[in-house]
Short mmCIF file of C-alpha atoms and ligand atoms in Angstrom, two decimals:
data_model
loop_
_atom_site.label_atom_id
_atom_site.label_comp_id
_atom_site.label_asym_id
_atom_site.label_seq_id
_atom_site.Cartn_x
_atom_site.Cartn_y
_atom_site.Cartn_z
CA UNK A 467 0.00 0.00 0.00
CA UNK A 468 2.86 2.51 0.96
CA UNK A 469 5.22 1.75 -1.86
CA UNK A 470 2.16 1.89 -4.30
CA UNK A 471 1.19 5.29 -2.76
CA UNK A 472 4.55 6.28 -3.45
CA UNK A 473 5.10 5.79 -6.95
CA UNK A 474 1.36 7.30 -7.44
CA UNK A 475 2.98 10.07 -6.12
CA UNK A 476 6.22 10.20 -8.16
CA UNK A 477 3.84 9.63 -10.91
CA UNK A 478 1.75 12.61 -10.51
CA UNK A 479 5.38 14.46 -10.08
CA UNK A 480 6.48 13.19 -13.64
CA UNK A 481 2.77 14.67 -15.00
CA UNK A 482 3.44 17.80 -13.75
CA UNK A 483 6.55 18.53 -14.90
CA UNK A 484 5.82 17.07 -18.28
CA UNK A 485 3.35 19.84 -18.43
CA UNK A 486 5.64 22.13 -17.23
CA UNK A 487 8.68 20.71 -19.42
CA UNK A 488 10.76 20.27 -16.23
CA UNK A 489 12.79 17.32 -15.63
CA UNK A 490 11.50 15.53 -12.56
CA UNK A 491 14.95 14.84 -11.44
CA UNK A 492 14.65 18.63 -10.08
CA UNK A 493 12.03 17.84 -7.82
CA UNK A 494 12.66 16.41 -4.35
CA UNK A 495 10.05 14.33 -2.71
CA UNK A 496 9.89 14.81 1.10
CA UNK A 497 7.98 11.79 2.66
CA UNK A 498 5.94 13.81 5.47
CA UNK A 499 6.25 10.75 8.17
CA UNK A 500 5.43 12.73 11.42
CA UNK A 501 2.65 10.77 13.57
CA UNK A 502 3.37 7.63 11.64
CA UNK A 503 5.19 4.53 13.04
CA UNK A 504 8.96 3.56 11.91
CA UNK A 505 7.94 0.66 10.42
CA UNK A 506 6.74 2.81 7.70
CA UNK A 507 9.65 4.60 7.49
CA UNK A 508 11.63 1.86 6.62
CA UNK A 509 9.41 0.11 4.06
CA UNK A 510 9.71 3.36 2.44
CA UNK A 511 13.28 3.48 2.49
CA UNK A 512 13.44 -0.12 1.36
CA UNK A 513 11.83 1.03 -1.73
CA UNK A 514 14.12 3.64 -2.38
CA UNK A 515 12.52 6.82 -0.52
CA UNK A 516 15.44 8.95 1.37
CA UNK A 517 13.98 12.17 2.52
CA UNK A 518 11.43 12.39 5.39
CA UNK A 519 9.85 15.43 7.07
CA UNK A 520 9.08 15.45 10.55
CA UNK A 521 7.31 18.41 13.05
CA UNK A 522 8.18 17.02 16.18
CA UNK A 523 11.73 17.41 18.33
CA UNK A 524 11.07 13.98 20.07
CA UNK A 525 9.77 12.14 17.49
CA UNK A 526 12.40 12.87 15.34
CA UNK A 527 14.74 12.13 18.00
CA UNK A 528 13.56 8.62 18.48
CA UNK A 529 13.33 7.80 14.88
CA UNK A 530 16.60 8.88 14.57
CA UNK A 531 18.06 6.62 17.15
CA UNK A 532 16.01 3.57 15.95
CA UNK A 533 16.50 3.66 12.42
CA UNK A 534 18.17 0.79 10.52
CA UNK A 535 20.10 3.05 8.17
CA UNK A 536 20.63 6.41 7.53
CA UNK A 537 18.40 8.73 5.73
CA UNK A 538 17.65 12.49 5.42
CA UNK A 539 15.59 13.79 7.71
CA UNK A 540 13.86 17.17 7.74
CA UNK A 541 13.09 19.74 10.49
CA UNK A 542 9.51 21.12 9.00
CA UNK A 543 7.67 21.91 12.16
CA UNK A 544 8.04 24.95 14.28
CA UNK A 545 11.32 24.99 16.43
CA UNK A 546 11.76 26.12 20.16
CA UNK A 547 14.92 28.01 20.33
CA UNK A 548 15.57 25.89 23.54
CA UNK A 549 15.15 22.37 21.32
CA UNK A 550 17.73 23.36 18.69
CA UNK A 551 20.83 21.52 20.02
CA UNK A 552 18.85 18.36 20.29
CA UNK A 553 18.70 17.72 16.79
CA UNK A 554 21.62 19.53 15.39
CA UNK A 555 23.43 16.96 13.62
CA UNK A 556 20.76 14.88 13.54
CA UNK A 557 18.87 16.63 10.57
CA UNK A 558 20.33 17.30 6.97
CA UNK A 559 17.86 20.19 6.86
CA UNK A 560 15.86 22.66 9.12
CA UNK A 561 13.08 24.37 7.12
CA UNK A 562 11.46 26.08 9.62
CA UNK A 563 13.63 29.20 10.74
CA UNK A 564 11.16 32.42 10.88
CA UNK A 565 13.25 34.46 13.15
CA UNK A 566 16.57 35.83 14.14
CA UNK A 567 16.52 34.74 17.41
CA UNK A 568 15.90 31.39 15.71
CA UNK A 569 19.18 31.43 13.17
CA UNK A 570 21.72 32.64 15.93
CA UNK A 571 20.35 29.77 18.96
CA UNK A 572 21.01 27.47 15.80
CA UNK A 573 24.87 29.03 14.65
CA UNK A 574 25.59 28.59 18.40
CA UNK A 575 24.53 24.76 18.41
CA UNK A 576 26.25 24.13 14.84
CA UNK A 577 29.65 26.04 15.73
CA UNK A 578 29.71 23.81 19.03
CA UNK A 579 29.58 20.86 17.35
CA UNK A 580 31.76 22.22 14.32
CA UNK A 581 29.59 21.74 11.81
CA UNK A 582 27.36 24.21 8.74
CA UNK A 583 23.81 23.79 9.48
CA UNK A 584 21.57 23.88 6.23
CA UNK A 585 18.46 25.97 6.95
CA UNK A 586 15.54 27.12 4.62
CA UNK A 587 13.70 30.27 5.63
CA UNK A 588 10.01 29.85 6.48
CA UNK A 589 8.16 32.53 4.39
CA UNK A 590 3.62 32.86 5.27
CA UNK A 591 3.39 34.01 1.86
CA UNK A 592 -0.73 34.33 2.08
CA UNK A 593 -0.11 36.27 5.36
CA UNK A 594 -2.03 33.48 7.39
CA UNK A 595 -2.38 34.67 11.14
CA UNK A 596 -2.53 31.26 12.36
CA UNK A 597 0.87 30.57 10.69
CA UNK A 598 4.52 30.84 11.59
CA UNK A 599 6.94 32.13 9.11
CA UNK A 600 7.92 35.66 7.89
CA UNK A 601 6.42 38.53 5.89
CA UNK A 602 7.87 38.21 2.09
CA UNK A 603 9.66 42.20 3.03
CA UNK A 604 10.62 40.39 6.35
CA UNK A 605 13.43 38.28 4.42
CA UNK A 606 16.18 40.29 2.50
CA UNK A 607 16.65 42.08 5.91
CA UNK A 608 16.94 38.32 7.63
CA UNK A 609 19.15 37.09 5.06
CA UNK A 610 21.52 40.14 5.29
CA UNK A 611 21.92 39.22 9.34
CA UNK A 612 21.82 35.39 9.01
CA UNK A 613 24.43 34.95 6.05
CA UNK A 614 27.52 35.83 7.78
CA UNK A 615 27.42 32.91 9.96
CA UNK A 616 29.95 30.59 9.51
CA UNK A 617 28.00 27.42 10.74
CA UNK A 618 24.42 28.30 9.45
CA UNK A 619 23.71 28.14 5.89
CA UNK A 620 20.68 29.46 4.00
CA UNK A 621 19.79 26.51 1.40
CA UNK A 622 16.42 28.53 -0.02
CA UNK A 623 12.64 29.20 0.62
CA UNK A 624 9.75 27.40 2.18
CA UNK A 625 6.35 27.79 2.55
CA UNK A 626 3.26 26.33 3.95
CA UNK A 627 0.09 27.13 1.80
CA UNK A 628 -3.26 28.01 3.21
CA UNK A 629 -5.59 24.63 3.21
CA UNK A 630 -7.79 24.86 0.15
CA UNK A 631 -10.39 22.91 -1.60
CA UNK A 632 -9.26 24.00 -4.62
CA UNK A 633 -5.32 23.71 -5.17
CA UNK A 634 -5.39 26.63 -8.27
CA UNK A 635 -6.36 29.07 -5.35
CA UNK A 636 -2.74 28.71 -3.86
CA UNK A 637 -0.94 29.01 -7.16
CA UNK A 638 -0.73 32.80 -6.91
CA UNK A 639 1.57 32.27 -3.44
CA UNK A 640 3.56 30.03 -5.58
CA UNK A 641 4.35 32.23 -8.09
CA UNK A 642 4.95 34.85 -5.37
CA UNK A 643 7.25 32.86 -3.28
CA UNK A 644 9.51 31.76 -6.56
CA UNK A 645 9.47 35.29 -7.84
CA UNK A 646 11.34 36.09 -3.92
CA UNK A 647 13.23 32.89 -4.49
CA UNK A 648 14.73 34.10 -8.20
CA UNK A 649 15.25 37.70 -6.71
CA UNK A 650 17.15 36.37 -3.91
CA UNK A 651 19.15 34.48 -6.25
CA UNK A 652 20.21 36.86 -8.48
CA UNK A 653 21.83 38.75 -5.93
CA UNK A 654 24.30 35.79 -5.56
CA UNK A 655 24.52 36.81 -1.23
CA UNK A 656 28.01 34.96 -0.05
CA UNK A 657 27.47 32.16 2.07
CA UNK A 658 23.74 31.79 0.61
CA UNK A 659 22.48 29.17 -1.70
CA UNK A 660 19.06 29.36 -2.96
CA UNK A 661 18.41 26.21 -4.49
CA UNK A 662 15.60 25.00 -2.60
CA UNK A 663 12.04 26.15 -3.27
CA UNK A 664 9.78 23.54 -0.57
CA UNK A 665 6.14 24.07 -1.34
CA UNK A 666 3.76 22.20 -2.07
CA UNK A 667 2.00 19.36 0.14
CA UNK A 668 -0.65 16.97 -0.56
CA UNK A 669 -3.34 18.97 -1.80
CA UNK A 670 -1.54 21.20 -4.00
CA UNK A 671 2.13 19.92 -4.76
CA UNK A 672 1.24 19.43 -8.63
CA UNK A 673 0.57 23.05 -8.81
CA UNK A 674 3.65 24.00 -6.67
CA UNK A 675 5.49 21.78 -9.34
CA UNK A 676 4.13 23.67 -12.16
CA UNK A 677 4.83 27.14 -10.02
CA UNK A 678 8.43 26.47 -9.54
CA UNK A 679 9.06 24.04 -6.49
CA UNK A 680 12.33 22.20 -6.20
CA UNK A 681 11.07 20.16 -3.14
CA UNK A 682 7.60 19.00 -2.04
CA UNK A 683 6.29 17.51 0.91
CA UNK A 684 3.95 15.18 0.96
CA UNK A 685 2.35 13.18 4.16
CA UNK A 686 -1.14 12.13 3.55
CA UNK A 687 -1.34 10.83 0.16
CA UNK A 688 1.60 8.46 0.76
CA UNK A 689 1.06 7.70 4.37
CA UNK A 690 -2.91 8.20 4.50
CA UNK A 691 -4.94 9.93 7.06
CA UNK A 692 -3.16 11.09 10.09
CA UNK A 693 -4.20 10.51 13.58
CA UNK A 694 -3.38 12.50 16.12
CA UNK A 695 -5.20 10.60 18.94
C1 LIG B 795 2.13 17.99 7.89
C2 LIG B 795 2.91 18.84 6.97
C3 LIG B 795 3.07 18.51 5.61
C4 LIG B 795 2.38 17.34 4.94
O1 LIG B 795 1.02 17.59 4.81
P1 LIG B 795 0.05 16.64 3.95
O2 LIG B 795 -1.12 17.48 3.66
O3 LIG B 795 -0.29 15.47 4.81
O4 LIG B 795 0.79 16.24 2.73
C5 LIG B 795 3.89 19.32 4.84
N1 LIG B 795 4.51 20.41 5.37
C6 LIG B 795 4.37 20.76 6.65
C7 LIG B 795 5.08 21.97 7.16
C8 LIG B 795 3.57 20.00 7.50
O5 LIG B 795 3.41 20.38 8.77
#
C-alpha cells in the first residue's frame, strides 16, 4: 500500500513537470512521516525513498536513534529556540527558521559541534495569522543578518500554503514565493544558496510543481490519514 502510494505520487510528479517541461529529477520528494510509526519509514526506504519530514523534536529524535540506516531527515515543524541543540546533527535540513533569534540559537549549536547547518527560511506568503513564518519584506533584511554565519547556511525558501479545496487558489503564493526565491538568487549573497524552493503538500504539490518548487512535501497521500489521537 505505501510503496504503491509512493510511486502514485512520483507519478503525478512526472505529470506535472511534463506539463511544465521540467525534468522531474529537479524535484525532491519529502515523505511527510510525522505521527506515523517507523515501520513505515523503513518500508519506504526499502523502496528507495530517502527524505522524510518530521514536526516534532522527540519524534524525530527517536526515529533517529532507531532507524536501521541512515536517511535524510527534515526539520519542518516549528522549532523552540531551547530544542535546537537536540537535533543539530541529527537533521540534513531545518526548514522552519522564521526568526533571528531562531538562526543565531542554531549558529551557536552548529559552531559547538563544528559543523554548517543547512536551513531554509520559512516565508507565510498568504499572510495566514494562524501561521509561523515571515512577511515576504521580512526576508532580505533576515538574510543580510543570518548569512555571515559561519555554521548556518541558507539553502532557499519554504512555505506552507493556506488549506484549500481548490489547489489553483494557492498558485498565486507560488508564483509569489519563486518570484522572492529568483530575486534572492540573483543577488548571488556569499554564504547563501538558494536552491531549494519547498512548497507544495498533498493537496496542491502538482501546482507548486508547475509554479516552480524544487522540493515537495507530501504526508497524507503516501502515508494516509493522520491521527493524532
Ligand atoms: C504535515 C505537513 C506537511 C504534509 O502535509 P500533507 O497534507 O499530509 O501532505 C507538509 N509540510 C508541513 C510543514 C507539514 O506540517
Amino acid at each position: 500500500m505505501l510503496t504503491d502510494n509512493l510511486r502514485t505520487v512520483k507519478d503525478k510528479i512526472e505529470a506535472a513537470c511534463r506539463r511544465c517541461g521540467r525534468d522531474p529529477s529537479e524535484v525532491t520528494l519529502v515523505a511527510v512521516s510525522k505521527t506515523k510509526p517507523l515501520e513505515d519509514v523503513e518500508i519506504l526506504l526499502a523502496a528507495g525513498q530517502m527524505d522524510f519530514g518530521e514536526n516534532y523534536v522527540q519524534e524525530i529524535i527517536d526515529k533517529v536513534e532507531h532507524i536501521s540506516r541512515p536517511v535524510n531527515w527534515h526539520m519542518i515543524g516549528h522549532l523552540q529556540t531551547n530544542k535546537v541543540r537536540q537535533i543539530m546533527g541529527k537533521v540534513s535540513l531545518i526548514q522552519s527558521v522564521d526568526s533571528l533569534h531562531l538562526a543565531e540559537r542554531i549558529e551557536k549549536e552548529a559552531a559547538k559541534k563544528d559543523l554548517v547547518c543547512r536551513i531554509l527560511l520559512q516565508v507565510n506568503v498568504a499572510g495566514e495569522e494562524t501561521k509561523f513564518g515571515l512577511s515576504p519584506r521580512e526576508v532580505p533584511d533576515l538574510i543580510e543578518k543570518i548569512s555571515p554565519m559561519p555554521h548556518v547556511r541558507i539553502a532557499g525558501l519554504m512555505t506552507s500554503a493556506p488549506f484549500v479545496e481548490n489547489p489553483e487558489e494557492n498558485r498565486c503564493y507560488f508564483r509569489k514565493l519563486h518570484d522572492l526565491f529568483i530575486d534572492i538568487r540573483e543577488k548571488n549573497i556569499d554564504n547563501v544558496d538558494m536552491d531549494i524552493l519547498s512548497m507544495g503538500m498533498t493537496n496542491d504539490y502538482e501546482v507548486a510543481i508547475e509554479e516552480g518548487a524544487t522540493m515537495i512535501r507530501v504526508g497524507t497521500a503516501i502515508f494516509g490519514a493522520r491521527n493524532y489521537g
